[in-house]
C-alpha positions as MATLAB code, in Angstrom:
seq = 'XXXXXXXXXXXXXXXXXXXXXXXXXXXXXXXXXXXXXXXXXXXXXXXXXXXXXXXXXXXXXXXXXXXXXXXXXXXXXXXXXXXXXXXXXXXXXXXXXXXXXXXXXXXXXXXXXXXXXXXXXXXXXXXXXXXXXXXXXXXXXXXXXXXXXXXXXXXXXXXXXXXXXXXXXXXXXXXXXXXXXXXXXXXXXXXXXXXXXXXXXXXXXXXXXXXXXXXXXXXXXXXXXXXXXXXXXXXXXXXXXXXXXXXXXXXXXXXXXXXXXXXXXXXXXXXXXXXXXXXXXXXXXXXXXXXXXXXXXXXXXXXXXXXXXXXXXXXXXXXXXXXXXXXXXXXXXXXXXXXXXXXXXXXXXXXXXXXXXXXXXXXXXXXX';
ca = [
       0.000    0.000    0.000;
       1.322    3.567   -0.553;
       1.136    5.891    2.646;
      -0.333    8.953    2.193;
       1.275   12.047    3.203;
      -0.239   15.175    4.096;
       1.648   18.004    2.343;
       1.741   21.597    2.807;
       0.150   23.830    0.132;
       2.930   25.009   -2.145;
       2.335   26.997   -5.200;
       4.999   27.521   -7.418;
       3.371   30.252   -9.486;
       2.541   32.180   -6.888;
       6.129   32.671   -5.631;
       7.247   33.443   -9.270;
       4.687   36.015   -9.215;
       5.558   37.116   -5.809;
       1.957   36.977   -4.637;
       0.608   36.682   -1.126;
      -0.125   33.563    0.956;
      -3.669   34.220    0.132;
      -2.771   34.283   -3.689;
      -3.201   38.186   -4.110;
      -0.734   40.353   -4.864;
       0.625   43.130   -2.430;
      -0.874   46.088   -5.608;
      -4.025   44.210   -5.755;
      -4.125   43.522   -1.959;
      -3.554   47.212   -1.236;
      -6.148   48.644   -3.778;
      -8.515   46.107   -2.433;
      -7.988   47.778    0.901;
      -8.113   51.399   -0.266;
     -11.375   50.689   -1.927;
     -12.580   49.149    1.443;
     -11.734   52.022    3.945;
     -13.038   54.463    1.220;
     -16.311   52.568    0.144;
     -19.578   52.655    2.425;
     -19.446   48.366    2.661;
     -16.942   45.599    2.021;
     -19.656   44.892   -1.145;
     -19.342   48.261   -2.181;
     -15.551   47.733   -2.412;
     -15.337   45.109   -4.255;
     -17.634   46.210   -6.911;
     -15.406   49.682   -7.209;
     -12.555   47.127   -7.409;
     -14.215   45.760  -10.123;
     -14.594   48.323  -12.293;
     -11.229   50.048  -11.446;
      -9.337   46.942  -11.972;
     -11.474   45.092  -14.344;
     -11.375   41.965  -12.668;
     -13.371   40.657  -10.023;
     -12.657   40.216   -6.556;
     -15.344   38.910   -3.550;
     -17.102   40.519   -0.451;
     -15.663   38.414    1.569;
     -12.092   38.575   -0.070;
     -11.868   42.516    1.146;
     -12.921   41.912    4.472;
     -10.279   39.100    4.649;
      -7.409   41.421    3.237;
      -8.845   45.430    5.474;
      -9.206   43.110    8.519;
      -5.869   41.056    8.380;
      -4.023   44.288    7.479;
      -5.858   46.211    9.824;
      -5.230   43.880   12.862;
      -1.100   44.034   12.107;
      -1.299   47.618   12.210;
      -3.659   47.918   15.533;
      -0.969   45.146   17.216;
       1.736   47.810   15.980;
      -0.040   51.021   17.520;
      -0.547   49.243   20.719;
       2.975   48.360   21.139;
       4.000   51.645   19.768;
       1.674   53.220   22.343;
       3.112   51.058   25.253;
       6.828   52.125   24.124;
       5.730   55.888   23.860;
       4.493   55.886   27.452;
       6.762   53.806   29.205;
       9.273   54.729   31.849;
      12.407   56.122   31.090;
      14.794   53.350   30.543;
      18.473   53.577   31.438;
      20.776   55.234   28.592;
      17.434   57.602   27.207;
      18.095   61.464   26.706;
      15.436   63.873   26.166;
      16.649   63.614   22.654;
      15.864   60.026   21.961;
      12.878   59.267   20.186;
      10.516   56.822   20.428;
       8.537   57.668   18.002;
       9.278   58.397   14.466;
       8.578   61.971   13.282;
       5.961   62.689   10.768;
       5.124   65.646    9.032;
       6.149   67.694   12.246;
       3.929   70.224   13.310;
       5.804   73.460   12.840;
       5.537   76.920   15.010;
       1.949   76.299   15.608;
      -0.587   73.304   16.359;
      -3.859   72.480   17.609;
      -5.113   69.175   18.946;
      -8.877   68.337   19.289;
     -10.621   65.086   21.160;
     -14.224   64.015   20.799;
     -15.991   60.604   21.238;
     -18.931   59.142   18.364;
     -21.386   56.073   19.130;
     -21.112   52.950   16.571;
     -22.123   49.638   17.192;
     -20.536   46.760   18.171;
     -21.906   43.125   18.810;
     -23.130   41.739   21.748;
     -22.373   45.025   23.167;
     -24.785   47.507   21.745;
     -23.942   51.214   21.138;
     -19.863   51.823   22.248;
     -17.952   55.242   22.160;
     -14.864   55.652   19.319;
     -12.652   58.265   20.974;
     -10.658   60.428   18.365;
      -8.251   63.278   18.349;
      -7.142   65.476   15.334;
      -3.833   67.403   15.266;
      -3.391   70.153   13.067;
      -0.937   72.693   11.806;
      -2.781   75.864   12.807;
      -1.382   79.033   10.727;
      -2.207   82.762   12.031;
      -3.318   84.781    9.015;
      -3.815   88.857    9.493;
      -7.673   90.157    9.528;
      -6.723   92.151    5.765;
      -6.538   88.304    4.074;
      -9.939   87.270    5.789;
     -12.202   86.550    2.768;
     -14.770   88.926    1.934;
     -18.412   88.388    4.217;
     -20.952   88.539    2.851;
     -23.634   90.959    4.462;
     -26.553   90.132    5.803;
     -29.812   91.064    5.844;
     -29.169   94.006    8.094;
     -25.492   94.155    7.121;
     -24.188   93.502   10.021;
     -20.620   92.739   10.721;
     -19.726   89.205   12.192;
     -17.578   89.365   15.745;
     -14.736   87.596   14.094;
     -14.639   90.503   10.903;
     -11.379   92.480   12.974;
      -9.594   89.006   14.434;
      -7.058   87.183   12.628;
      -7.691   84.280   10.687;
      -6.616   81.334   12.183;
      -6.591   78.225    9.420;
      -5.730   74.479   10.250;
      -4.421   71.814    8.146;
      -2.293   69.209    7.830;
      -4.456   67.192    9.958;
      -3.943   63.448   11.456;
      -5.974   61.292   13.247;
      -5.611   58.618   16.044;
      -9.428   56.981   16.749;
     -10.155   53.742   18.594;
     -12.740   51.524   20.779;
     -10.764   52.685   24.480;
     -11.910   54.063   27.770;
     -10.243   57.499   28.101;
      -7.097   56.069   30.511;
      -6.637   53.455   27.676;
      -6.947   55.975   24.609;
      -4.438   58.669   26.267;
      -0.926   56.931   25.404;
      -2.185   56.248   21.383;
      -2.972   60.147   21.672;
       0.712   60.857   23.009;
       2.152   58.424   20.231;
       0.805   60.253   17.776;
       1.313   63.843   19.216;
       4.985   62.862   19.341;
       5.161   61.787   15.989;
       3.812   65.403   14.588;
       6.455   66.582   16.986;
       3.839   68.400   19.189;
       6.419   68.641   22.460;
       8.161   71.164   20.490;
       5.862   73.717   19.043;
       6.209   76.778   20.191;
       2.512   77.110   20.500;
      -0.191   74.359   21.522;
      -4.004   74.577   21.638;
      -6.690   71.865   22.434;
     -10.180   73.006   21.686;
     -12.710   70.554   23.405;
     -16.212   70.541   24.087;
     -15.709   70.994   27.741;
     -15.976   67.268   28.808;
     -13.850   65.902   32.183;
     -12.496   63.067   30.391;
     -10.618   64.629   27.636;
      -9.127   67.773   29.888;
      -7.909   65.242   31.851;
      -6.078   63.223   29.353;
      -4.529   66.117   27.456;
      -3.344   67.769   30.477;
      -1.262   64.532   31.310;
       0.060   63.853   27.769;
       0.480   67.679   26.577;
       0.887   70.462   30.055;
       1.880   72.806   27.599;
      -1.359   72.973   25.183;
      -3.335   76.124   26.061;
      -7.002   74.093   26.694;
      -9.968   76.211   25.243;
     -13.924   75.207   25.733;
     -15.079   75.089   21.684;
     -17.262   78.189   20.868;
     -20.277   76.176   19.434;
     -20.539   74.459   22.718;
     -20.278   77.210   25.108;
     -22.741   79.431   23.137;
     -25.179   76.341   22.376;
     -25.519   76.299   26.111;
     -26.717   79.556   26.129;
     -29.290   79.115   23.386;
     -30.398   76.239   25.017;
     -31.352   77.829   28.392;
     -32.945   80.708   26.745;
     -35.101   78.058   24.617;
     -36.267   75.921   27.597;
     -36.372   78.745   30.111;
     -37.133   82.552   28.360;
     -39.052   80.742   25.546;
     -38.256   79.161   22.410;
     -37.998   82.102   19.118;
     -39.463   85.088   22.079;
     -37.944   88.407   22.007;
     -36.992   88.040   25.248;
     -34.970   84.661   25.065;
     -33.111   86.435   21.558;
     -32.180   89.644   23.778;
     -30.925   87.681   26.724;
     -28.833   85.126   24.545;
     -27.344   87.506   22.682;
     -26.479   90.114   25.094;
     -24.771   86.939   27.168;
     -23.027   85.924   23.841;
     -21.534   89.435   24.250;
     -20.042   89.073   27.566;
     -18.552   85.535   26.257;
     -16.817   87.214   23.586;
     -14.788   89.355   25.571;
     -14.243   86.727   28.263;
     -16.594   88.265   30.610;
     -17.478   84.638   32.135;
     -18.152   86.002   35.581;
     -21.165   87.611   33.814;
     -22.177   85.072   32.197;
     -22.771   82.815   35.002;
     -23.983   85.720   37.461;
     -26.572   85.413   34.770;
     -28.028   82.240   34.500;
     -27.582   82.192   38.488;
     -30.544   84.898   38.694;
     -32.798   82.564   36.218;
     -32.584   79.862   39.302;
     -32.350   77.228   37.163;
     -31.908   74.650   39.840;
     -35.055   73.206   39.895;
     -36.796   69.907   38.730;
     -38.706   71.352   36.104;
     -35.527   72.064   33.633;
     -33.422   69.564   31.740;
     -29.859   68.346   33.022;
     -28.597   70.745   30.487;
     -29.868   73.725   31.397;
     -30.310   73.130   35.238;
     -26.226   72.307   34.931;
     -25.318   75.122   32.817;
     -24.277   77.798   35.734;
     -21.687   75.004   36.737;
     -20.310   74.181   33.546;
     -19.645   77.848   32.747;
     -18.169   78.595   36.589;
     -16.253   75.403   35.917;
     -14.735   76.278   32.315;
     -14.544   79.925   33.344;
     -10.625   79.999   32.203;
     -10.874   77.833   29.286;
     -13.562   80.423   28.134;
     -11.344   83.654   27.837;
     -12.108   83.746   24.240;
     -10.741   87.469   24.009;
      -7.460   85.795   25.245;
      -7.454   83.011   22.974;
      -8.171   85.207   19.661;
      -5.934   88.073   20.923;
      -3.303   85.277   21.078;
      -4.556   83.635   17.374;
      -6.069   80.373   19.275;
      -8.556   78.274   17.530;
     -11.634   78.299   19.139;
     -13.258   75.786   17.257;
     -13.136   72.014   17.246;
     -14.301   71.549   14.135;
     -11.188   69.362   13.058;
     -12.328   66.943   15.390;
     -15.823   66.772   14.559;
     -15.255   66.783   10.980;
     -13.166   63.881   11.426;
     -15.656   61.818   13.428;
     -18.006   62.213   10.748;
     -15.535   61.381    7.769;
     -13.124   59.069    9.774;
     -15.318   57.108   11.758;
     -19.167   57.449   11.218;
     -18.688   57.308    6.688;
     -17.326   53.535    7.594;
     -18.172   52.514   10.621;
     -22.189   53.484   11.187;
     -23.329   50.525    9.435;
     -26.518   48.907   10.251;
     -27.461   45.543   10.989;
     -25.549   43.467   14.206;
     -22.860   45.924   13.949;
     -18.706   45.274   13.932;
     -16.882   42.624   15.616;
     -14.742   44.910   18.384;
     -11.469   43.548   16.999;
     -12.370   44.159   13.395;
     -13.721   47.365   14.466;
     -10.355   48.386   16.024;
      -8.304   47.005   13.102;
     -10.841   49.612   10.684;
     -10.221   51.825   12.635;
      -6.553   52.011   12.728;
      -6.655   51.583    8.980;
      -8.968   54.487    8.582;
      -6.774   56.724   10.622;
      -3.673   56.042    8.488;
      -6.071   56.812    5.421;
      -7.457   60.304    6.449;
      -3.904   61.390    7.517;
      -2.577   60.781    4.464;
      -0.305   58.252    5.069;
      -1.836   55.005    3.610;
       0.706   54.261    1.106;
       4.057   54.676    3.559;
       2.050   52.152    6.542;
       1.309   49.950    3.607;
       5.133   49.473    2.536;
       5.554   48.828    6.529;
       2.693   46.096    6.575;
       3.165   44.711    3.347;
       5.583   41.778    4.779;
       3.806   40.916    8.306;
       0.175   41.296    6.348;
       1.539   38.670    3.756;
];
């Protein structure tokens, strides 16, 4: 009788055409994944491959290829995130890095946290935290563009400041409780070189968590409440409490809007302390508003913060929530697997800051 012998798949062709142990080639393999981050579904993807290719690839195929490059890279950013926050070790000088440096921040940056709900199995509804850096630039008021006027004609509050632009953003976004999330958001700050700008902001919607957080990993960043939040407040309390579209809830909101512009936070919540909001009746929001304000009254010297040309927006971060996270991720149905959501996610950070194609020459070997 011949014995039979179990041998190991071996494919001859595929070595002499240098293609992956799954048969695709590293150019196909890395469209296939480009498509997949950009695309609303894996289905989606592989149709676009498709017709930008011209030959077919499955469903099932891009998932295999996002998630198994995704997960090397997520493996990579946690152990780059451990190294970046680890003790000094013996023989380190404040020169060594840990991190390599990417497109540095120079002069001037900004770096914004906010969290966004998608869903994960067997777990329901789960916060993605994410932080944008940005090179912020300080324009003079003479370049601002041209407003146009309104009805009335009346000038906006920011006509006279300087224009303050951001680019050059990156992203770091994950499935983490806040103490978890804080050393990916140092790991990245170091590699855009944020310890040695000469100027840091962090423009946040006011929560505990992320104050917290930055404060460890950047002491130096200049922490500002965003502007949308802070004056939402206001409009909220004169909605619920003065009367939604009344005269009276326009002239109180605006005139408070007034005293926030020029920092005049003291005013602000002597203010809303004379509406006695503390009472049963009112929301959580409004019948918490006096203490937010008292609470944020220094991150909310706006006339400080534009003298100084501060952001005081977090639009970077928002924006990227929406395009980073929710484009991809807010898909309906049972929802993502946490550690495929986590390997997306790292993926889709790499994408938005413009780095795809340098990680991809990194994964290329482990992912094959």
């Amino acid at each position: 009788s011949v014995p039979i012998v179990k041998i190991r798949g071996f494919f001859p062709l595929d070595r002499k055409l240098r293609l992956r142990s799954d048969h695709w080639s590293e150019g196909a393999a890395r469209v296939a994944t480009r498509m997949a981050l950009r695309a609303a579904s894996f289905q989606k993807a592989a149709e676009d491959y498709a017709d930008a290719e011209g030959s077919s690839i499955s469903r099932m195929s891009v998932w295999r290829i996002a998630t198994g490059a995704g997960q090397v890279l997520a493996r990579r950013k946690e152990v780059e995130a451990e190294r970046a926050s680890a003790p000094a070790r013996r023989g380190e000088t404040p020169q060594t890095r840990r991190v390599e440096e990417e497109r540095p921040i120079q002069g001037q940056g900004n770096i914004s946290t906010d969290g966004t709900m998608i869903l994960i199995r067997g777990e329901r509804w789960k916060e993605v935290k994410v932080s944008a850096f940005s090179q912020v630039k300080v324009l003079p008021p003479s370049l601002r563009p041209k407003r146009a006027a309104g009805a009335e004609g009346q000038p906006g509050r920011r006509d006279n400041d300087p224009r303050v632009k951001l680019s050059q953003h990156s992203y770091v976004a994950g499935l983490w409780e806040a103490d978890e999330f804080a050393p990916y958001q140092y790991a990245e700050g170091l590699r855009r070189g944020l310890e040695q700008v000469e100027k840091l902001s962090s423009v946040n919607d006011g929560a505990p968590w992320i104050e917290r957080i930055t404060l460890t990993n950047f002491p130096h960043a200049t922490q500002i409440v965003d502007w949308d939040h802070a004056s939402g407040r206001l409009y909220t309390v004169a909605k619920v409490v003065l009367g939604e579209g009344s005269a009276q809830a326009m002239s109180w909101v605006q005139a408070r809007l007034d005293n926030l512009w020029v920092g005049q936070v003291e005013a602000v919540v002597k203010e809303l302390q004379a509406l006695d909001l503390d009472q049963d009746k009112w929301p959580d929001e409004v019948r918490q508003a006096p203490g937010y304000f008292e609470t944020n009254t220094e991150r909310m010297r706006y006339n400080r913060f534009r003298t100084a040309g501060y952001p005081i927006g977090s639009g970077t971060v928002e924006s990227g929530a929406k395009n980073v996270v929710q484009h991809r991720m807010h898909r309906p149905g049972r929802g993502w697997e946490r550690k495929y959501a986590n390997a997306m996610l790292a993926l889709l950070s790499e994408y938005h800051s413009d780095r795809f194609e340098q990680t991809w020459l990194r994964l290329c070997q482990p992912a094959a």
